[in-house]
Coordinates of C-alpha atoms in Angstrom, one line a residue:
M1 CA -15.1 -77.6 -6.0
S2 CA -17.4 -78.4 -8.8
A3 CA -18.7 -78.4 -12.5
T4 CA -21.0 -75.9 -13.1
P5 CA -24.7 -77.1 -15.8
G6 CA -22.4 -74.5 -18.0
D7 CA -19.6 -77.3 -18.0
S8 CA -20.5 -80.3 -17.4
Q9 CA -21.6 -81.5 -21.1
G10 CA -26.0 -82.3 -20.1
H11 CA -24.7 -84.3 -17.0
Y12 CA -25.7 -83.5 -13.6
A13 CA -23.4 -81.6 -12.1
E14 CA -25.3 -79.4 -8.8
L15 CA -24.9 -82.7 -6.3
E16 CA -21.4 -84.1 -6.3
Y17 CA -22.1 -88.1 -7.1
T18 CA -22.5 -90.8 -4.1
A19 CA -18.7 -92.1 -3.1
G20 CA -19.4 -96.0 -3.7
Y21 CA -16.9 -98.9 -4.6
Y22 CA -17.8 -101.9 -6.8
H23 CA -15.0 -105.1 -6.5
E24 CA -16.8 -106.4 -10.2
L25 CA -14.1 -103.1 -11.6
G26 CA -11.3 -105.2 -10.3
P27 CA -8.8 -107.1 -11.9
A28 CA -9.1 -110.2 -10.6
H29 CA -13.1 -110.0 -10.6
L30 CA -12.8 -109.3 -14.3
R31 CA -9.7 -112.3 -14.5
F32 CA -12.2 -114.9 -13.1
C33 CA -15.4 -113.9 -15.2
G34 CA -13.0 -114.7 -18.2
L35 CA -11.5 -117.8 -16.8
I36 CA -14.9 -118.9 -15.9
A37 CA -16.4 -118.5 -18.9
G38 CA -13.5 -120.0 -21.0
V39 CA -11.7 -117.1 -22.2
D40 CA -8.5 -116.7 -22.1
V41 CA -9.1 -112.5 -21.0
A42 CA -5.2 -111.1 -21.7
V43 CA -5.5 -109.0 -17.9
P44 CA -1.7 -108.5 -16.3
E45 CA -0.3 -109.1 -12.9
A46 CA 0.6 -105.4 -13.6
P47 CA -2.4 -104.0 -16.2
T48 CA -2.7 -100.9 -17.8
Y49 CA -6.4 -100.0 -17.0
L50 CA -8.8 -97.1 -17.8
E51 CA -11.8 -95.8 -15.7
L52 CA -14.2 -94.0 -18.0
G53 CA -16.4 -91.7 -15.6
M54 CA -15.0 -92.9 -12.7
G55 CA -17.0 -90.9 -10.2
Q56 CA -15.2 -90.4 -6.8
G57 CA -12.8 -91.9 -8.4
V58 CA -12.4 -94.5 -4.6
S59 CA -12.5 -98.2 -6.6
L60 CA -10.2 -96.7 -8.8
A61 CA -8.3 -95.4 -6.4
V62 CA -8.1 -98.7 -4.7
H63 CA -8.1 -101.3 -6.9
A64 CA -4.6 -98.5 -8.0
A65 CA -3.9 -99.4 -3.9
A66 CA -3.9 -103.7 -4.4
N67 CA -2.3 -104.0 -7.7
L68 CA 0.5 -103.5 -9.5
G69 CA 0.2 -101.6 -12.7
D70 CA -0.9 -97.8 -14.8
Y71 CA -4.6 -96.4 -13.5
W72 CA -5.9 -94.0 -15.3
G73 CA -8.8 -92.2 -14.9
V74 CA -11.1 -89.6 -16.3
D75 CA -14.4 -87.8 -14.8
I76 CA -16.1 -84.1 -16.4
N77 CA -17.0 -83.4 -13.2
P78 CA -13.8 -81.5 -11.3
A79 CA -14.8 -82.2 -8.1
H80 CA -14.8 -86.4 -8.7
V81 CA -11.5 -85.9 -10.2
E82 CA -9.8 -83.5 -6.8
N83 CA -10.9 -86.4 -4.4
A84 CA -9.4 -88.9 -6.0
R85 CA -6.8 -87.4 -5.9
E86 CA -6.9 -87.3 -2.2
L87 CA -7.7 -90.9 -2.0
A88 CA -4.8 -91.6 -4.2
A89 CA -2.0 -89.1 -2.6
S90 CA -2.4 -91.0 1.2
F91 CA -0.6 -94.2 -1.1
D92 CA 1.3 -91.8 -2.5
G93 CA -0.4 -93.2 -5.6
A94 CA 0.8 -91.8 -9.8
L95 CA -2.5 -91.6 -11.4
Q96 CA -3.2 -90.4 -14.0
L97 CA -6.0 -88.2 -13.2
D98 CA -8.5 -86.2 -16.7
A99 CA -11.0 -84.0 -15.9
R100 CA -12.1 -83.8 -19.5
S101 CA -14.6 -85.1 -22.1
F102 CA -14.3 -88.6 -23.3
E103 CA -13.9 -86.3 -26.5
A104 CA -11.1 -84.1 -25.1
F105 CA -8.8 -87.2 -22.7
A106 CA -9.3 -89.2 -26.4
T107 CA -7.6 -86.0 -28.7
R108 CA -4.7 -86.7 -26.0
D109 CA -0.9 -87.9 -27.8
D110 CA 0.5 -89.7 -25.0
L111 CA -2.8 -92.3 -24.7
P112 CA -1.1 -96.0 -23.8
L113 CA -2.8 -99.8 -24.9
F114 CA -4.9 -100.7 -21.7
D115 CA -5.9 -103.9 -20.8
I116 CA -8.5 -102.8 -19.2
I117 CA -11.5 -100.2 -20.0
T118 CA -14.6 -100.5 -17.3
L119 CA -17.7 -97.8 -17.4
H120 CA -19.9 -97.8 -14.6
G121 CA -22.7 -96.5 -15.8
V122 CA -21.1 -94.6 -18.3
W123 CA -23.4 -95.5 -21.9
S124 CA -26.4 -94.8 -20.1
W125 CA -25.4 -91.2 -19.5
V126 CA -24.0 -89.8 -21.9
S127 CA -25.1 -88.7 -25.7
D128 CA -24.4 -91.1 -28.1
A129 CA -21.8 -88.7 -29.6
S130 CA -19.7 -89.3 -27.0
R131 CA -21.0 -93.6 -27.4
R132 CA -19.5 -93.2 -30.7
V133 CA -16.1 -91.6 -29.0
I134 CA -15.9 -94.2 -26.4
V135 CA -16.0 -96.7 -29.0
D136 CA -13.3 -95.6 -31.2
L137 CA -11.3 -95.2 -28.1
I138 CA -11.4 -98.5 -27.0
R139 CA -11.5 -99.9 -30.8
D140 CA -7.8 -97.6 -31.0
R141 CA -6.1 -98.1 -27.2
L142 CA -7.6 -101.4 -25.6
K143 CA -5.1 -104.7 -27.1
P144 CA -5.9 -107.6 -28.2
G145 CA -6.9 -110.0 -25.8
G146 CA -7.9 -106.3 -23.5
V147 CA -11.4 -106.4 -21.6
V148 CA -13.7 -104.0 -21.4
Y149 CA -16.2 -104.1 -18.4
L150 CA -19.6 -102.0 -19.3
S151 CA -22.6 -101.7 -17.1
Y152 CA -26.0 -100.1 -18.4
N153 CA -29.3 -99.7 -17.4
C154 CA -31.7 -101.6 -20.3
Q155 CA -34.4 -103.0 -21.5
P156 CA -36.6 -104.3 -21.6
G157 CA -36.7 -103.6 -17.6
W158 CA -36.9 -99.9 -18.2
A159 CA -39.9 -99.8 -20.2
S160 CA -42.6 -99.0 -17.6
R161 CA -40.2 -97.0 -15.3
S162 CA -38.9 -94.8 -17.8
P163 CA -42.2 -92.0 -17.8
V164 CA -40.9 -92.3 -14.4
R165 CA -37.7 -90.3 -14.4
H166 CA -39.7 -88.6 -17.3
L167 CA -41.4 -87.4 -14.8
L168 CA -38.9 -85.7 -12.0
K169 CA -37.2 -84.2 -15.3
L170 CA -39.6 -82.4 -15.8
G171 CA -40.9 -81.2 -11.9
H172 CA -37.2 -80.4 -11.8
A173 CA -37.2 -77.7 -15.3
A174 CA -40.4 -76.3 -13.9
R175 CA -38.2 -74.9 -10.2
P176 CA -35.4 -74.0 -12.3
G177 CA -32.7 -72.2 -10.2
G178 CA -32.7 -72.3 -6.3
D179 CA -31.3 -75.1 -3.6
A180 CA -30.4 -78.1 -5.6
E181 CA -32.0 -80.8 -3.4
A182 CA -35.1 -78.7 -3.2
R183 CA -35.2 -78.9 -6.5
I184 CA -34.9 -82.4 -6.7
E185 CA -37.9 -82.2 -3.7
A186 CA -39.8 -80.2 -5.8
A187 CA -39.2 -83.1 -8.2
L188 CA -40.3 -86.0 -6.7
E189 CA -43.4 -84.3 -5.1
F190 CA -44.8 -83.4 -9.3
M191 CA -44.0 -87.8 -9.2
E192 CA -46.0 -88.0 -6.6
D193 CA -48.7 -85.9 -7.2
V194 CA -49.3 -87.2 -10.9
A195 CA -48.4 -90.8 -9.3
A196 CA -52.0 -90.2 -6.8
A197 CA -53.8 -88.8 -9.0
D198 CA -55.9 -92.2 -10.0
G199 CA -54.4 -91.5 -13.3
R200 CA -54.5 -95.0 -15.9
F201 CA -51.2 -95.0 -16.7
F202 CA -50.1 -96.3 -12.8
A203 CA -53.2 -97.6 -11.8
E204 CA -52.2 -100.1 -15.7
N205 CA -48.5 -100.3 -14.7
R206 CA -47.8 -101.1 -10.8
P207 CA -44.1 -101.7 -11.1
A208 CA -44.0 -98.4 -11.8
A209 CA -45.8 -97.3 -9.4
S210 CA -43.9 -99.5 -7.3
H211 CA -40.6 -97.8 -8.4
A212 CA -42.2 -94.1 -8.0
A213 CA -42.9 -95.3 -4.7
S214 CA -39.1 -96.3 -4.3
L215 CA -37.5 -93.2 -4.9
R216 CA -38.1 -91.7 -1.2
K217 CA -35.5 -94.4 -0.2
V218 CA -32.8 -92.8 -1.9
G219 CA -30.6 -89.7 -2.1
A220 CA -30.6 -86.1 -3.8
Q221 CA -27.5 -87.1 -5.1
Y222 CA -28.7 -90.6 -6.5
I223 CA -31.5 -88.8 -8.0
G224 CA -29.8 -86.2 -9.7
H225 CA -27.1 -88.5 -11.3
E226 CA -28.7 -91.6 -11.9
Y227 CA -32.3 -89.5 -13.5
L228 CA -31.6 -86.0 -14.0
N229 CA -29.0 -85.4 -16.5
A230 CA -29.4 -84.4 -19.9
D231 CA -28.5 -87.5 -22.3
W232 CA -31.0 -90.5 -21.2
H233 CA -30.2 -94.0 -23.0
V234 CA -32.1 -97.4 -22.1
P235 CA -30.4 -100.0 -25.0
Y236 CA -31.4 -103.6 -25.3
F237 CA -28.7 -105.6 -25.0
S238 CA -28.3 -106.5 -28.6
E239 CA -27.6 -102.6 -29.1
V240 CA -25.2 -102.5 -26.9
A241 CA -22.9 -105.6 -28.0
Q242 CA -24.2 -104.5 -32.0
A243 CA -22.1 -100.9 -31.4
L244 CA -19.3 -102.6 -29.5
A245 CA -18.5 -105.4 -32.6
E246 CA -17.6 -102.3 -34.1
A247 CA -14.2 -102.2 -31.4
D248 CA -13.7 -105.9 -32.4
L249 CA -15.1 -107.3 -28.3
G250 CA -17.0 -110.1 -27.8
F251 CA -19.3 -111.1 -25.5
V252 CA -17.7 -112.5 -22.5
T253 CA -20.7 -112.9 -19.4
S254 CA -22.5 -111.3 -16.5
A255 CA -19.9 -109.8 -13.7
R256 CA -22.4 -110.4 -11.6
L257 CA -22.2 -114.0 -11.3
L258 CA -25.5 -115.4 -10.5
D259 CA -27.4 -114.6 -13.2
R260 CA -25.0 -118.0 -14.1
V261 CA -27.8 -119.6 -12.0
N262 CA -30.7 -120.9 -14.2
A263 CA -32.3 -122.7 -11.7
I264 CA -33.1 -119.6 -9.7
H265 CA -33.7 -117.0 -12.4
L266 CA -35.7 -119.4 -15.1
A267 CA -39.0 -121.5 -15.3
P268 CA -37.9 -124.8 -17.0
A269 CA -39.5 -123.6 -19.9
G270 CA -37.1 -120.5 -19.9
V271 CA -33.9 -122.8 -19.0
A272 CA -35.1 -124.6 -23.1
L273 CA -36.1 -122.2 -24.7
L274 CA -32.7 -120.5 -23.6
D275 CA -30.7 -123.2 -24.7
R276 CA -31.3 -124.1 -28.4
Q277 CA -30.2 -120.0 -28.9
K278 CA -27.3 -121.5 -30.2
D279 CA -26.3 -117.6 -30.6
T280 CA -24.7 -115.2 -28.3
V281 CA -26.3 -112.2 -28.2
L282 CA -30.0 -113.7 -29.4
R283 CA -29.5 -116.1 -26.0
E284 CA -28.7 -113.6 -24.1
S285 CA -31.5 -111.1 -25.5
V286 CA -33.7 -113.6 -25.2
R287 CA -32.9 -114.2 -20.9
D288 CA -32.5 -110.8 -20.8
F289 CA -36.8 -111.3 -21.5
L290 CA -36.8 -114.5 -19.7
V291 CA -35.9 -111.6 -16.8
N292 CA -37.6 -108.3 -17.2
Q293 CA -33.3 -107.2 -17.1
Q294 CA -33.2 -103.6 -15.4
F295 CA -29.5 -103.5 -15.8
R296 CA -26.5 -105.6 -17.1
P297 CA -22.8 -105.5 -16.6
D298 CA -21.4 -106.8 -18.8
V299 CA -17.9 -107.8 -19.7
F300 CA -16.3 -107.8 -23.5
A301 CA -13.2 -109.3 -24.6
K302 CA -11.3 -107.4 -27.4
A303 CA -10.3 -110.8 -30.5
A304 CA -10.4 -113.1 -26.9
R305 CA -8.6 -116.5 -27.3
T306 CA -11.3 -119.0 -25.9
L307 CA -9.7 -121.1 -23.7
S308 CA -9.8 -125.7 -24.4
P309 CA -11.4 -127.4 -21.5
S310 CA -7.9 -129.1 -20.0
E311 CA -6.2 -125.1 -19.9
Q312 CA -9.1 -123.9 -18.5
A313 CA -9.2 -126.5 -15.5
A314 CA -6.5 -126.6 -15.1
R315 CA -6.0 -123.0 -14.3
L316 CA -9.7 -123.1 -12.0
D317 CA -7.2 -126.0 -10.3
A318 CA -4.5 -123.1 -9.7
Q319 CA -7.3 -120.5 -8.8
A320 CA -7.3 -119.2 -4.8
F321 CA -9.8 -118.1 -2.9
V322 CA -10.1 -116.3 0.4
L323 CA -13.5 -116.0 2.6
V324 CA -14.3 -111.9 3.5
C325 CA -16.1 -112.4 6.3
G326 CA -16.8 -115.3 9.1
L327 CA -19.3 -118.4 8.3
D328 CA -21.7 -116.8 10.5
E329 CA -22.6 -114.2 7.9
I330 CA -23.1 -116.7 4.9
D331 CA -26.5 -117.1 4.1
F332 CA -26.8 -120.8 2.0
Q333 CA -29.3 -119.6 -0.1
L334 CA -29.9 -117.8 -3.5
T335 CA -32.5 -115.7 -4.7
G336 CA -33.4 -115.2 -8.0
A337 CA -36.7 -114.2 -10.0
Q338 CA -38.3 -117.9 -9.5
G339 CA -37.3 -117.5 -5.8
E340 CA -35.0 -119.1 -3.6
V341 CA -32.8 -121.5 -3.4
V342 CA -31.5 -123.3 0.0
L343 CA -27.8 -124.5 -0.8
S344 CA -26.9 -128.2 -0.6
E345 CA -25.5 -128.9 2.8
V346 CA -23.1 -131.9 1.8
I347 CA -21.4 -129.5 -0.5
Y348 CA -21.5 -125.9 1.2
G349 CA -21.3 -127.3 4.3
P350 CA -17.7 -128.9 4.6
L351 CA -16.5 -126.3 1.4
A352 CA -17.3 -123.4 4.0
V353 CA -16.1 -125.2 6.5
A354 CA -12.8 -125.4 4.9
L355 CA -12.0 -122.6 3.4
A356 CA -12.1 -120.5 7.7
D357 CA -10.0 -123.2 7.9
E358 CA -6.4 -122.1 9.1
D359 CA -7.4 -118.8 10.8
F360 CA -8.9 -118.5 6.5
R361 CA -5.5 -118.8 5.4
P362 CA -6.4 -118.3 1.2
K363 CA -6.4 -122.0 -0.5
T364 CA -5.9 -123.4 -3.6
T365 CA -9.1 -125.6 -5.6
T366 CA -7.0 -128.3 -5.8
G367 CA -6.2 -127.6 -2.0
L368 CA -9.7 -127.6 -1.4
M369 CA -10.5 -130.7 -3.1
A370 CA -8.2 -132.2 -0.4
A371 CA -10.2 -131.2 2.4
P372 CA -11.9 -133.2 4.7
G373 CA -15.5 -133.3 2.9
V374 CA -14.8 -131.8 0.1
S375 CA -12.6 -134.6 -1.3
T376 CA -15.5 -137.0 -1.9
L377 CA -17.4 -134.3 -3.6
R378 CA -17.3 -133.5 -7.9
R379 CA -14.6 -131.4 -8.8
S380 CA -17.5 -129.7 -10.5
D381 CA -19.8 -129.7 -8.1
V382 CA -17.1 -127.5 -6.4
V383 CA -16.1 -125.0 -8.7
A384 CA -19.6 -124.5 -8.7
A385 CA -19.1 -123.8 -5.7
L386 CA -17.0 -121.3 -4.8
I387 CA -18.5 -119.6 -8.6
N388 CA -22.0 -118.9 -6.5
L389 CA -20.1 -117.7 -2.6
V390 CA -18.4 -115.5 -5.7
G391 CA -20.9 -114.8 -6.5
M392 CA -22.9 -114.1 -3.2
G393 CA -20.0 -112.1 -2.7
V394 CA -18.6 -113.8 0.3
L395 CA -15.5 -115.4 -1.3
R396 CA -13.4 -113.9 -3.5
P397 CA -10.0 -114.6 -5.7
A398 CA -7.6 -114.7 -4.1
Q399 CA -3.3 -113.3 -5.5
A400 CA -0.2 -113.2 -4.8
F401 CA 0.4 -110.1 -3.6
T402 CA 4.4 -107.7 -2.7
P403 CA 5.7 -105.8 -0.3
E404 CA 5.1 -102.5 -2.3
I405 CA 1.4 -103.3 -2.5
R406 CA 1.8 -104.4 0.4
A407 CA 2.5 -100.7 2.3
R408 CA 0.4 -98.7 -0.8
C409 CA -2.4 -101.0 0.6
D410 CA -1.8 -100.2 4.5
S411 CA -1.6 -96.6 3.9
C412 CA -4.7 -96.2 1.8
N413 CA -6.4 -98.1 4.7
R414 CA -4.8 -95.1 7.5
L415 CA -7.4 -92.7 5.7
V416 CA -9.9 -94.6 5.4
L417 CA -9.6 -95.6 10.0
D418 CA -8.9 -91.7 9.8
R419 CA -12.2 -90.9 8.0
A420 CA -14.3 -93.5 10.4
L421 CA -14.1 -91.0 12.6
T422 CA -15.9 -87.4 11.6
G423 CA -16.3 -88.7 7.8
P424 CA -17.0 -88.8 5.3
H425 CA -16.3 -92.0 5.7
L426 CA -15.2 -94.3 3.1
K427 CA -17.6 -98.3 4.1
H428 CA -14.2 -100.7 2.0
M429 CA -10.6 -101.3 3.1
A430 CA -8.4 -102.1 0.5
S431 CA -7.1 -106.0 0.8
P432 CA -4.0 -106.7 -1.2
V433 CA -5.0 -110.6 -1.2
T434 CA -8.1 -109.8 -3.7
G435 CA -6.5 -106.7 -5.1
G436 CA -9.9 -105.0 -4.1
G437 CA -12.1 -103.6 -1.4
I438 CA -13.4 -105.2 1.3
L439 CA -16.6 -103.8 3.1
T440 CA -16.2 -102.6 6.2
P441 CA -18.6 -101.3 8.9
R442 CA -17.9 -98.1 11.0
S443 CA -17.7 -100.0 13.5
A444 CA -15.5 -103.1 12.5
Q445 CA -13.5 -99.9 11.7
L446 CA -13.3 -98.5 14.4
F447 CA -12.3 -101.7 16.2
L448 CA -9.5 -101.8 13.7
R449 CA -8.2 -97.7 15.0
A450 CA -8.1 -99.1 18.4
W451 CA -6.5 -102.4 17.1
L452 CA -3.5 -100.4 15.8
A453 CA -3.2 -98.5 18.9
G454 CA -2.6 -101.5 21.2
A455 CA -5.6 -102.1 22.9
R456 CA -5.9 -106.4 22.7
T457 CA -8.8 -107.3 25.3
T458 CA -12.4 -105.9 25.4
D459 CA -12.9 -103.4 27.7
E460 CA -10.3 -101.6 26.0
I461 CA -11.5 -101.7 22.6
A462 CA -15.1 -101.2 23.7
L463 CA -13.3 -98.1 26.3
S464 CA -11.6 -96.5 23.0
V465 CA -14.7 -96.3 20.6
W466 CA -16.7 -95.6 23.2
Q467 CA -14.2 -92.7 23.2
V468 CA -15.3 -91.5 19.8
F469 CA -19.0 -91.7 20.0
E470 CA -18.5 -89.2 22.9
T471 CA -17.3 -86.3 20.7
T472 CA -19.1 -87.7 17.3
N473 CA -22.8 -88.2 20.5
E474 CA -23.3 -91.9 19.0
R475 CA -24.9 -95.0 21.0
A476 CA -24.3 -98.2 20.5
V477 CA -27.0 -100.7 18.6
R478 CA -28.1 -103.7 20.5
N479 CA -30.8 -105.6 19.4
G480 CA -32.3 -102.9 17.8
H481 CA -31.9 -100.7 20.6
E482 CA -30.2 -97.4 21.6
A483 CA -27.7 -98.1 24.5
A484 CA -28.5 -96.1 26.7
D485 CA -25.9 -95.0 29.0
R486 CA -22.0 -95.4 29.4
E487 CA -22.3 -98.4 31.4
D488 CA -25.1 -99.6 28.9
N489 CA -22.2 -98.6 25.7
L490 CA -19.3 -100.4 27.2
A491 CA -21.5 -103.4 27.4
A492 CA -22.5 -103.5 24.3
L493 CA -19.5 -102.2 22.6
A494 CA -17.2 -105.1 24.2
E495 CA -20.0 -107.8 23.5
M496 CA -19.4 -106.3 19.6
A497 CA -15.2 -106.6 20.5
R498 CA -15.6 -109.8 21.3
R499 CA -16.5 -110.9 18.3
F500 CA -14.0 -109.0 16.7
L501 CA -11.2 -110.5 18.4
D502 CA -12.3 -113.7 18.1
Q503 CA -13.3 -114.0 13.6
T504 CA -12.4 -110.5 12.4
V505 CA -8.8 -110.1 13.4
P506 CA -8.1 -113.5 12.4
L507 CA -9.6 -112.8 9.1
Y508 CA -8.2 -109.6 8.5
R509 CA -4.9 -111.2 9.0
A510 CA -6.0 -113.5 6.8
L511 CA -6.8 -110.8 4.2
A512 CA -3.3 -108.3 4.5
I513 CA -5.6 -106.0 6.2
L514 CA -4.2 -106.5 9.3

């Protein structure tokens, strides 16, 4: 079942949206964002959580499985809500799901006060009236100290890109009716015809030309929902901050933690200019111009208290962390607008080894500071490195969990592994240790299925996966080439299985996935 254009209130509904997972929406990550920003955000162990515009509900379901609390989700597309219900049913999750507009949801008389309200991308694609409803809902139903995650397309980075969206809309409207994917193809062809006609706009706006060319690499679902909604709002940060101030919200930090690393994004003159801006809104606005910001994943809090330096230090010392990948998967460099910066081997080398020690067991900052090679480092350098590793996506804040959470994650992950056989594939496994999803390639999911079925040797695991490949007409890939026959496939899969046994099994045990 899917929504029809007539009941979607301007939202694109001819194709369902992609099923993505976003760890930045998780309670653990939002709690950590407040901590590193020195803000006492009120995110309890069992939060009351609301996601507005949840899409297919993957993030909401994973976070509900991996945490205690009460989880609510709203999306106007009934097919999205139905998918979220199926995910929640896999672990008997009691999600409160609503397939109505924000306006209708806000009229419910049973809404609790929420600790967390999240919106991923929604702000960019709803009407002015819906944004007013969102602000009113946050003002009335978010607890003091509560946190809001709000991501959106923004200026000035979209200044040259917006005309591309306008051309797509024109091309889409010129072909009413018919197959949804064919209409999007027609829109792409129309835009490409204009771009190829040697006109001045694309010649004088190279970022727009590059962006137009890149759209062939994304799917029809993405183009439909990102570019073809009736409403299209690309604000400056200051406009968003002003709107949310009406709900008593103040800016905390970017949920994309590497945004905080000025050295990779700003020239020295830019750093000096930014340092002179004492007002938060002005400073963030200046930063957006310096990096030509196109998308912001912002964290706001409602009347939250500032942590004292001693409080922040104590909480950081007690914070536990866990790796979510092997050591050989960590790329020890940061990339930003100013290019690449190689991370200090003196700091990151021993820290990474300490994090991987004891089969990846989670460790607190204090515990890491006592590790060989780390104990001689400055605490400030270690804390900065831990934040950067979280921002790089190779490290996550870790938390204690109950047997109930472990059982829910196990049930949720069984659905993921079942879907790995035929699809639609889910790309993340729920970890009670991180309180969120862990990116797991389909090959690793098939190895996990074999392991859970009792396979323990490389040959047993390879044979199990090959039997799946035979039914789906797939082949193993080694060094960029598909294996040819059965023997080649078994050899390639056995090689991959060795890595799985040596590294993935202990890692996933530490993450309580195994």
